[in-house]
C-alpha cells in the first residue's frame, strides 16, 4: 500500500492539463473500511494536500456524523478522488476531474483495500463511473434511490455550499438519507 500511495503521489500523467501542476491528494490504509470517492481536490485542498480540508469537507463530516479525527483515521476511511489533482477552473466553477486518474489508479487501490465494506460515491461524475447504467437519469434520482445500491455503494450529492439550493429543494435527503448514512458509518467504525 505504501509503495502504491507513493506512486500515486508522484504521478504526472496529466501534468500538461493542470494549471497549478500535479499534487495528487489521496489517503488510504490497507485496513480502511469505508472509501469516500469524491470528484477532485479544490484549490484549498490542492494548497494543503489534505483531502476534504475545506468547507465541503466540514459539511461531509457533518453528514457522516464523524469528527475530523475519525474522518482522517485511515483505518476507518480511505479518501480517493476521481481526479487526484486540482483540474482548474471553467466557466461555471471547477472543471470536472481529469479522466486519466480513475482508470490508472482506482483498480490498483481497490486491489489492496481488502477490508472495504462501504463505498461512498460523492457527486455525479463518481456515480456515473461506478454505477454505470444502474445510475438513474439525474443525481437527485440516484441519491433518492440510494437503497438500490446498498450494501456496497452509498451515493451522495456534493457537500459544496453551492448545493444549498439542492438541499432546500430536497428535504428528504436530511430526513431519510442522512440518518441511514450515519447509521451505516457508525456500524463500521
Coordinates of C-alpha atoms in Angstrom, one line a residue, residues 91-167:
X91 CA -16.9 29.0 -16.9
X92 CA -19.2 27.7 -14.2
X93 CA -16.7 26.7 -11.5
X94 CA -14.1 24.0 -11.1
X95 CA -13.5 21.7 -14.1
X96 CA -14.5 18.1 -14.0
X97 CA -12.0 15.6 -12.7
X98 CA -9.3 14.6 -15.2
X99 CA -10.3 11.4 -16.9
X100 CA -6.8 9.8 -16.6
X101 CA -6.7 9.2 -12.9
X102 CA -9.5 6.8 -12.1
X103 CA -8.7 4.2 -14.8
X104 CA -5.0 4.5 -13.8
X105 CA -5.2 4.2 -10.1
X106 CA -8.6 3.0 -8.7
X107 CA -8.2 -0.7 -9.6
X108 CA -4.7 -0.9 -8.1
X109 CA -6.0 0.8 -4.9
X110 CA -9.1 -1.4 -4.6
X111 CA -6.9 -4.5 -5.1
X112 CA -5.2 -3.7 -1.8
X113 CA -8.2 -2.3 0.1
X114 CA -9.4 -5.7 1.2
X115 CA -11.4 -4.6 4.3
X116 CA -13.8 -2.2 2.5
X117 CA -17.4 -2.6 3.4
X118 CA -18.9 0.7 2.1
X119 CA -18.0 3.0 -0.8
X120 CA -19.5 6.5 -0.6
X121 CA -19.9 8.0 -4.1
X122 CA -19.9 11.8 -3.9
X123 CA -21.2 13.6 -6.9
X124 CA -22.5 12.8 -10.4
X125 CA -19.1 12.0 -12.1
X126 CA -18.3 9.4 -9.4
X127 CA -21.8 7.9 -9.6
X128 CA -21.8 7.6 -13.4
X129 CA -18.3 6.0 -13.3
X130 CA -19.1 3.4 -10.6
X131 CA -22.8 2.8 -11.1
X132 CA -22.8 3.0 -14.9
X133 CA -26.2 2.1 -16.3
X134 CA -27.5 1.4 -12.8
X135 CA -27.3 5.2 -12.1
X136 CA -30.6 7.0 -12.5
X137 CA -31.2 9.8 -15.0
X138 CA -30.2 12.5 -12.5
X139 CA -28.1 12.8 -9.4
X140 CA -31.3 13.5 -7.4
X141 CA -32.9 10.3 -8.5
X142 CA -29.7 8.3 -7.8
X143 CA -29.4 9.7 -4.3
X144 CA -33.1 9.3 -3.6
X145 CA -32.8 5.6 -4.6
X146 CA -29.7 5.0 -2.5
X147 CA -31.1 1.7 -1.2
X148 CA -30.8 0.2 -4.7
X149 CA -27.0 0.4 -4.4
X150 CA -26.6 -0.9 -0.9
X151 CA -24.8 -2.6 0.7
X152 CA -21.7 -1.7 -1.4
X153 CA -22.4 1.8 -2.6
X154 CA -23.9 4.9 -1.0
X155 CA -24.5 7.8 -3.4
X156 CA -24.4 11.4 -2.1
X157 CA -24.6 14.9 -3.7
X158 CA -21.5 17.0 -3.4
X159 CA -21.5 18.7 0.0
X160 CA -20.4 22.1 -1.5
X161 CA -22.0 25.2 -0.2
X162 CA -23.1 25.8 -3.8
X163 CA -25.6 22.9 -3.3
X164 CA -27.7 24.7 -0.6
X165 CA -30.5 25.2 -3.1
X166 CA -30.5 21.4 -3.9
X167 CA -30.6 20.6 -0.1

